[in-house]
mmCIF file of C-alpha atoms in Angstrom:
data_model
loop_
_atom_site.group_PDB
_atom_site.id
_atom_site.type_symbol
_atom_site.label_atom_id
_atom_site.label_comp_id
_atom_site.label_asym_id
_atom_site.label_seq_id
_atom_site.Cartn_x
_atom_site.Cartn_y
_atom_site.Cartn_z
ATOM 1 C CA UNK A 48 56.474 73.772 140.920
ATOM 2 C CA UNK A 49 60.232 72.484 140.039
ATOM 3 C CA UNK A 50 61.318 74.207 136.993
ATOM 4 C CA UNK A 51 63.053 72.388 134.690
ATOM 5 C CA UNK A 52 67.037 73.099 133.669
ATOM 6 C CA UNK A 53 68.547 73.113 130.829
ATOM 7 C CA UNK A 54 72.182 73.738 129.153
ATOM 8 C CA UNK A 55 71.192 77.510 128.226
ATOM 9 C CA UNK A 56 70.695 78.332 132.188
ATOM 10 C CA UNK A 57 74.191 77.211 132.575
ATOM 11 C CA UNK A 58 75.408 79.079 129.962
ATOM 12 C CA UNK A 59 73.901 82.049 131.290
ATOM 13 C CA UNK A 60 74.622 81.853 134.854
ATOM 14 C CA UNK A 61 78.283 81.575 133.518
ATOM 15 C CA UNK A 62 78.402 84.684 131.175
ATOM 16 C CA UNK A 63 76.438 86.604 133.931
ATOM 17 C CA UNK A 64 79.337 85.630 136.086
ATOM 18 C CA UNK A 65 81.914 86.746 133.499
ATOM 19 C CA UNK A 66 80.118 89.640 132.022
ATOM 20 C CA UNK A 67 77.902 91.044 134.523
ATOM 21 C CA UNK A 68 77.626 94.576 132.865
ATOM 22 C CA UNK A 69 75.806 92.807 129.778
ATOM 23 C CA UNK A 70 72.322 92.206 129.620
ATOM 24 C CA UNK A 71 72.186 88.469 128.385
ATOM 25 C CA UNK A 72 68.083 88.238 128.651
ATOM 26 C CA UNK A 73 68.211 87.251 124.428
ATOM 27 C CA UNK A 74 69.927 84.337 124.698
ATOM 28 C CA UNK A 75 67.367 83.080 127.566
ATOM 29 C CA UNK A 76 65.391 82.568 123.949
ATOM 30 C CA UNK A 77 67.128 82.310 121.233
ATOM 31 C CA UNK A 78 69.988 79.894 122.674
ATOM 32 C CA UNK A 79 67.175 78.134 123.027
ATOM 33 C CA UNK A 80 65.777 78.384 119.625
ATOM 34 C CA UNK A 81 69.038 78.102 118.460
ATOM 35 C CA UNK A 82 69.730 74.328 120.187
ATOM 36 C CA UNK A 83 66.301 73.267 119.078
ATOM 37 C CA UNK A 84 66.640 74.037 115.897
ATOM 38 C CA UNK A 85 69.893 72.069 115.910
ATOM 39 C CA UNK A 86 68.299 68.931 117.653
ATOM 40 C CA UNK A 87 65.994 69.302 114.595
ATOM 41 C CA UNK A 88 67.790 69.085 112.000
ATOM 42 C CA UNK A 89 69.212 65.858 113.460
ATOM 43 C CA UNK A 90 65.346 64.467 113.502
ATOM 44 C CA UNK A 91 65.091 65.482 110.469
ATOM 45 C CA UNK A 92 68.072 63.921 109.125
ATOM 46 C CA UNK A 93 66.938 60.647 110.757
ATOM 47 C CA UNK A 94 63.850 61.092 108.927
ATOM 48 C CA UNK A 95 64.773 61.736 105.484
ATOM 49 C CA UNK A 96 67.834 59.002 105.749
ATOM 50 C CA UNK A 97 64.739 56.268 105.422
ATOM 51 C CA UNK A 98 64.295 57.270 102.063
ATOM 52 C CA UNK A 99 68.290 58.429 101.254
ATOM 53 C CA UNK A 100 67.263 62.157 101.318
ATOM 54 C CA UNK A 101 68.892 65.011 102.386
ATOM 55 C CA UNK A 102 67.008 68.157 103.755
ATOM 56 C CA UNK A 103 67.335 70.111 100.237
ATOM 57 C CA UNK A 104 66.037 67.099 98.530
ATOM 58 C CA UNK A 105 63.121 67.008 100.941
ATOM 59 C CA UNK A 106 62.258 70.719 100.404
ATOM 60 C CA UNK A 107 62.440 70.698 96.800
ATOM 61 C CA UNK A 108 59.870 67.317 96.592
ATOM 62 C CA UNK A 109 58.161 68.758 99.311
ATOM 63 C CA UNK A 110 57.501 72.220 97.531
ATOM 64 C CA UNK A 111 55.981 70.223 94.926
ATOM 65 C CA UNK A 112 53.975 67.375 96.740
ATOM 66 C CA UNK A 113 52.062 70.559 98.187
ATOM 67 C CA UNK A 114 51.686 72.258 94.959
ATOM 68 C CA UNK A 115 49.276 69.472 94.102
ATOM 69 C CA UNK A 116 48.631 67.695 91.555
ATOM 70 C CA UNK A 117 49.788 67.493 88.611
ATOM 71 C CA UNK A 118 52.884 68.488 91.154
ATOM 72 C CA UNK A 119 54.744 70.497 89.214
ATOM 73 C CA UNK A 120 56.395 73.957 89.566
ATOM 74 C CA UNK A 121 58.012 76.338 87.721
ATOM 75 C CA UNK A 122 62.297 76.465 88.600
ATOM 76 C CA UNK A 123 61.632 80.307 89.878
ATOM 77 C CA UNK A 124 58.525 79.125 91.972
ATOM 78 C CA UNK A 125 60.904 76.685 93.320
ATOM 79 C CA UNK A 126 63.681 79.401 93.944
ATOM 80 C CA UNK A 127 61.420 81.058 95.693
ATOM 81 C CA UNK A 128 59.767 78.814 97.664
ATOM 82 C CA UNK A 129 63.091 77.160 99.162
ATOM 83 C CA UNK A 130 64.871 80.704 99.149
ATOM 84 C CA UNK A 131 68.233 79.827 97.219
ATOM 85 C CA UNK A 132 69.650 80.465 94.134
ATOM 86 C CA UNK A 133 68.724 79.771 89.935
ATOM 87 C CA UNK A 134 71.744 78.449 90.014
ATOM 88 C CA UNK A 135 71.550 76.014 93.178
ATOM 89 C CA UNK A 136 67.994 75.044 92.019
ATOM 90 C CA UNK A 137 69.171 74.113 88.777
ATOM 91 C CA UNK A 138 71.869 71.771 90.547
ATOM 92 C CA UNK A 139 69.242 69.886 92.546
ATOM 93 C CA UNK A 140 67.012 69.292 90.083
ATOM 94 C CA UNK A 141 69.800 68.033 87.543
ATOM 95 C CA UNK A 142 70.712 65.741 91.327
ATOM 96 C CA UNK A 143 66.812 64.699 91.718
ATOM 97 C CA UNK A 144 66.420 63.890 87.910
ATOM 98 C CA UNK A 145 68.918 61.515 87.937
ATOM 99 C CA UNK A 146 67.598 59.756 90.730
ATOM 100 C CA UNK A 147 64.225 59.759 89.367
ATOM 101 C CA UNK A 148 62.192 61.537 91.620
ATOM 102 C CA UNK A 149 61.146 64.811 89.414
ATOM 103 C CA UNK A 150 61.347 65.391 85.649
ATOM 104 C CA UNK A 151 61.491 68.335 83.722
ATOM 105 C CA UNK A 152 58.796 68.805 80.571
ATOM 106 C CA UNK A 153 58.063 72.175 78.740
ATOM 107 C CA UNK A 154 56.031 74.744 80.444
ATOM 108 C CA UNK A 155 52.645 74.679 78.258
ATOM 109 C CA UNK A 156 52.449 78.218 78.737
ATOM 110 C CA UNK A 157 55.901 79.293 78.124
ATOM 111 C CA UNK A 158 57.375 78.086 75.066
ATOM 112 C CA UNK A 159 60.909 78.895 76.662
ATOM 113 C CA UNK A 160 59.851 77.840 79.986
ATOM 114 C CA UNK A 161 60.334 74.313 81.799
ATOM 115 C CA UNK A 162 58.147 73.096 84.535
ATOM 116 C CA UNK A 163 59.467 70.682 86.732
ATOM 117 C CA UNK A 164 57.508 67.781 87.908
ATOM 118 C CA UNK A 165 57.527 65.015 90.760
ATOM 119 C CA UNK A 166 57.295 61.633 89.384
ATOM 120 C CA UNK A 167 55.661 59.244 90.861
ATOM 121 C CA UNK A 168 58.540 57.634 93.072
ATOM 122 C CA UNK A 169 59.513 60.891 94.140
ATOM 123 C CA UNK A 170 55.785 61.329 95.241
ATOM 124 C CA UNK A 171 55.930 58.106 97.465
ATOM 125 C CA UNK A 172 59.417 59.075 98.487
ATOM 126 C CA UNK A 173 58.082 62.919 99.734
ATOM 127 C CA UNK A 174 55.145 60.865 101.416
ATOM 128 C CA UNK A 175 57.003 58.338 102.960
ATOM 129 C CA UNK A 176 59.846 61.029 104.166
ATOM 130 C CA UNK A 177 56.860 63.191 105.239
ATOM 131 C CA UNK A 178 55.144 60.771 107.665
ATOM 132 C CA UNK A 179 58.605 59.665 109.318
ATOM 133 C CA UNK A 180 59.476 63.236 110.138
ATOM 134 C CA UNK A 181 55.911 64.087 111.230
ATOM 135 C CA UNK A 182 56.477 60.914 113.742
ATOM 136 C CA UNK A 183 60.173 62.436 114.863
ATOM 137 C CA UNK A 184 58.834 65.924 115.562
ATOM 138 C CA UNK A 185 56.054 64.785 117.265
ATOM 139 C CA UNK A 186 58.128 63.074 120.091
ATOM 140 C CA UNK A 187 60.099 66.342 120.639
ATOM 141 C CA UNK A 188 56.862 67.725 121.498
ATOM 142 C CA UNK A 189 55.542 65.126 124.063
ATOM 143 C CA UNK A 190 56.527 66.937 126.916
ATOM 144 C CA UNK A 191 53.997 69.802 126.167
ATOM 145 C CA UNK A 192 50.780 69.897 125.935
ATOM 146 C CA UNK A 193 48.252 70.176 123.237
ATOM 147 C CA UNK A 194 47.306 74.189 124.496
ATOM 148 C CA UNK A 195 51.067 74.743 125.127
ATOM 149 C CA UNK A 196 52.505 73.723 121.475
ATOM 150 C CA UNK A 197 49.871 75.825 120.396
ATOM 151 C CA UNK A 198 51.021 79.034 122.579
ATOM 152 C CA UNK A 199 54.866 78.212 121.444
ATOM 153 C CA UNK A 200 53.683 78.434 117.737
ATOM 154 C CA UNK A 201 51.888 81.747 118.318
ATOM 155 C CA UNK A 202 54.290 82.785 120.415
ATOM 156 C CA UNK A 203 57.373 82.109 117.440
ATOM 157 C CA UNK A 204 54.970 83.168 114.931
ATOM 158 C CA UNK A 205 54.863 86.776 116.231
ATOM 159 C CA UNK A 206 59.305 86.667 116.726
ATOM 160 C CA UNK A 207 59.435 85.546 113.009
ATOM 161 C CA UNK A 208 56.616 86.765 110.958
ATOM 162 C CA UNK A 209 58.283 90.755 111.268
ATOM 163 C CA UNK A 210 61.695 88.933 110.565
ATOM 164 C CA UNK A 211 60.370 87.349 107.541
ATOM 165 C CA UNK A 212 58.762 90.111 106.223
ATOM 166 C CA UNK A 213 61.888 93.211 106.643
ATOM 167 C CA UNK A 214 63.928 90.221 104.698
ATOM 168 C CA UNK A 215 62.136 87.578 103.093
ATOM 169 C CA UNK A 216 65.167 85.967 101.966
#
């Protein structure tokens, strides 16, 4: 069986060349990782330009498409859910109101509190940005098969899931 090659195996062959006395075996992965995840954020931004998003704007509306309806979320639950700042989230919210996509309203349960809410273009904006990256990231994956992607993803799941939980942030 021919394996394929790739970038990273140049890269390695070089540095194994040039640096024998280090044991470059990481990078065999994570370059790897590391240039996928770079191919996918340019499928993503391919994606989201469809509907003039950026990836922020897409995890804020998506963080509350999948809160279901009514679609709303606290500003902390958002925070929390897209791992930046009070002071970030309040930014793109203020940038998303404008635009029409979410609206703020008072939090029923919290006289002090806000909730924020997607609108109903934002919802058909999430949706619509939704299905075109769900048809980008599905042709990265052609070239494996059903039993492999699902190896890879238990495979990542076990690298990450330890990562995410010594530094959830």
């Amino acid at each position: 069986m021919n394996r394929a090659h790739d970038d990273v195996d140049e890269i390695l062959a070089a540095w194994r060349r040039e640096r024998p006395d280090l044991d470059v075996a990481p990078l065999e992965v994570l370059s790897r990782v590391s240039r996928l995840a770079r191919r996918l954020d340019l499928a993503r931004g391919s994606a989201f330009s469809e509907q003039d998003l950026e990836g922020w704007a897409f995890d804020v509306l998506s963080a509350l498409r999948r809160a279901g309806a009514p679609y709303e979320l606290s500003p902390g639950q958002l925070v929390q859910q897209t791992l930046v700042t009070s002071g970030t989230m309040t930014n793109r919210v203020d940038r998303l109101e404008r635009r029409g996509l979410v609206e703020r309203r008072p939090d029923p349960g919290d006289r002090r509190g806000v909730l924020v809410r997607l609108t109903d273009t934002g919802r058909e904006v999430v949706d619509q940005a939704m299905a075109e990256l769900i048809v980008q990231e599905k042709s990265m994956l052609t070239d494996l098969s059903t039993g492999d992607q699902r190896d890879l993803a238990a495979l990542l799941r076990r690298l990450l899931a330890p990562l995410e939980a010594r530094d959830p942030a």
